[in-house]
C-alpha atoms as a printed R data frame, in Angstrom:
   type eleno elety resid chain resno       x      y      z
1  ATOM     1    CA   MET     A     1   0.000  0.000  0.000
2  ATOM     2    CA   SER     A     2   1.326  3.432 -0.837
3  ATOM     3    CA   MET     A     3   1.170  6.597  1.246
4  ATOM     4    CA   ALA     A     4  -1.263  7.986 -1.341
5  ATOM     5    CA   ASP     A     5  -3.600  5.068 -0.574
6  ATOM     6    CA   LEU     A     6  -3.421  5.879  3.141
7  ATOM     7    CA   VAL     A     7  -4.187  9.547  2.448
8  ATOM     8    CA   VAL     A     8  -7.174  8.589  0.296
9  ATOM     9    CA   ALA     A     9  -8.356  6.385  3.190
10 ATOM    10    CA   GLY     A    10  -8.178  9.397  5.559
11 ATOM    11    CA   ALA     A    11  -4.606  9.631  6.855
12 ATOM    12    CA   PRO     A    12  -3.133 13.151  6.998
13 ATOM    13    CA   GLU     A    13  -0.782 14.199  4.218
14 ATOM    14    CA   LEU     A    14   2.807 14.563  5.327
15 ATOM    15    CA   PRO     A    15   5.404 17.159  4.331
16 ATOM    16    CA   GLU     A    16   7.825 16.379  1.517
17 ATOM    17    CA   GLY     A    17  10.404 13.802  2.616
18 ATOM    18    CA   TRP     A    18   8.225 12.332  5.375
19 ATOM    19    CA   PHE     A    19   6.440  8.989  5.150
20 ATOM    20    CA   TYR     A    20   4.484  6.431  7.160
21 ATOM    21    CA   ARG     A    21   5.915  3.060  8.131
22 ATOM    22    CA   VAL     A    22   3.909  0.290  9.814
23 ATOM    23    CA   VAL     A    23   6.185 -1.906 11.912
24 ATOM    24    CA   SER     A    24   5.825 -4.800 14.288
25 ATOM    25    CA   ASP     A    25   6.571 -3.955 17.887
26 ATOM    26    CA   GLY     A    26   6.934 -7.417 19.384
27 ATOM    27    CA   PHE     A    27   5.394 -6.564 22.747
28 ATOM    28    CA   PHE     A    28   2.561 -4.179 21.796
29 ATOM    29    CA   GLY     A    29   1.712 -5.451 18.319
30 ATOM    30    CA   LEU     A    30   1.894 -2.945 15.453
31 ATOM    31    CA   LYS     A    31   2.743  0.729 15.360
32 ATOM    32    CA   VAL     A    32   2.665  3.437 12.730
33 ATOM    33    CA   GLU     A    33   5.789  5.562 12.538
34 ATOM    34    CA   VAL     A    34   6.020  8.963 10.905
35 ATOM    35    CA   ARG     A    35   9.549  9.062  9.505
36 ATOM    36    CA   GLU     A    36  11.747 11.608  7.754
37 ATOM    37    CA   ARG     A    37  14.201 10.603  5.054
38 ATOM    38    CA   ARG     A    38  17.792 11.553  5.795
39 ATOM    39    CA   LYS     A    39  19.908 13.297  3.195
40 ATOM    40    CA   ARG     A    40  22.492 10.554  2.723
41 ATOM    41    CA   PHE     A    41  20.759  7.338  3.717
42 ATOM    42    CA   GLY     A    42  18.106  5.921  5.988
43 ATOM    43    CA   SER     A    43  15.412  7.735  7.917
44 ATOM    44    CA   ARG     A    44  14.557  8.806 11.447
45 ATOM    45    CA   VAL     A    45  11.377  8.482 13.500
46 ATOM    46    CA   ILE     A    46   9.550 11.778 14.045
47 ATOM    47    CA   ASN     A    47   6.711 10.249 16.090
48 ATOM    48    CA   TYR     A    48   4.651  7.069 16.313
49 ATOM    49    CA   ALA     A    49   1.344  5.652 17.507
50 ATOM    50    CA   TYR     A    50   0.353  2.098 18.320
51 ATOM    51    CA   VAL     A    51  -2.306  0.508 16.132
52 ATOM    52    CA   ARG     A    52  -5.503  0.034 18.098
53 ATOM    53    CA   THR     A    53  -7.351 -3.226 17.825
54 ATOM    54    CA   ASP     A    54 -10.817 -1.844 18.594
55 ATOM    55    CA   GLU     A    55 -11.335 -0.429 15.083
56 ATOM    56    CA   PRO     A    56 -13.688 -2.212 12.637
57 ATOM    57    CA   ASP     A    57 -10.894 -3.272 10.244
58 ATOM    58    CA   GLY     A    58  -7.150 -3.118  9.733
59 ATOM    59    CA   LEU     A    59  -7.086 -0.165  7.336
60 ATOM    60    CA   THR     A    60  -9.253  1.926  9.632
61 ATOM    61    CA   ALA     A    61  -6.971  1.036 12.541
62 ATOM    62    CA   VAL     A    62  -3.836  2.058 10.640
63 ATOM    63    CA   VAL     A    63  -5.404  5.327  9.423
64 ATOM    64    CA   ALA     A    64  -6.518  6.179 12.978
65 ATOM    65    CA   SER     A    65  -2.958  5.579 14.165
66 ATOM    66    CA   CYS     A    66  -1.602  7.816 11.387
67 ATOM    67    CA   ARG     A    67  -3.922 10.590 12.554
68 ATOM    68    CA   HIS     A    68  -2.894 10.106 16.177
69 ATOM    69    CA   ALA     A    69   0.836 10.215 15.366
70 ATOM    70    CA   VAL     A    70   0.437 13.441 13.346
71 ATOM    71    CA   LYS     A    71  -1.692 14.965 16.132
72 ATOM    72    CA   ARG     A    72   1.111 14.217 18.618
73 ATOM    73    CA   ILE     A    73   3.610 15.946 16.301
74 ATOM    74    CA   ASP     A    74   1.373 19.039 16.132
75 ATOM    75    CA   GLU     A    75   0.956 19.092 19.931
76 ATOM    76    CA   ALA     A    76   4.713 18.767 20.502
77 ATOM    77    CA   ASP     A    77   5.366 21.575 18.010
78 ATOM    78    CA   ARG     A    78   2.864 23.847 19.783
79 ATOM    79    CA   GLU     A    79   4.432 23.072 23.179
80 ATOM    80    CA   TRP     A    80   7.907 23.833 21.805
81 ATOM    81    CA   ARG     A    81   6.731 27.183 20.378
82 ATOM    82    CA   ASN     A    82   5.069 28.082 23.693
83 ATOM    83    CA   ARG     A    83   8.269 27.312 25.626
84 ATOM    84    CA   ARG     A    84  10.333 29.349 23.157
85 ATOM    85    CA   ASP     A    85   7.916 32.293 23.363
86 ATOM    86    CA   ALA     A    86   7.790 32.117 27.172
87 ATOM    87    CA   ALA     A    87  11.597 32.304 27.357
88 ATOM    88    CA   LYS     A    88  11.457 36.029 26.544
89 ATOM    89    CA   TYR     A    89   9.999 36.537 30.019
90 ATOM    90    CA   LEU     A    90  13.036 35.101 31.829
91 ATOM    91    CA   GLY     A    91  14.377 37.252 34.625
92 ATOM    92    CA   ASP     A    92  13.115 39.364 37.500
93 ATOM    93    CA   HIS     A    93   9.890 41.297 37.170
94 ATOM    94    CA   ASP     A    94   9.826 44.408 39.343
95 ATOM    95    CA   PRO     A    95   6.449 44.861 41.073
96 ATOM    96    CA   LYS     A    96   6.559 48.605 40.294
97 ATOM    97    CA   GLY     A    97   7.232 48.106 36.578
98 ATOM    98    CA   ARG     A    98  10.816 49.377 36.656
99 ATOM    99    CA   LYS     A    99  13.613 47.693 34.796
């Protein structure tokens, strides 16, 4: 199955150079990884989600896991931006508004 097939089935589209990989995780069953291709060779995991078994069929379960993994990436990105933005407030804050 191609990534285009997963997107047609409802999985989120990924940025250029990213792809989904379904792998066996011996203890928990299957997981969907969102991966990024490296420049020279191989790829790295950006995020992942375990495939749930309470979905009506396998494709629906994999697509739901794709959505969950992408949602976790978006949440982590938002948290990182909030931490970066909050860093501008480091330091003492005078109660009278002086510097």
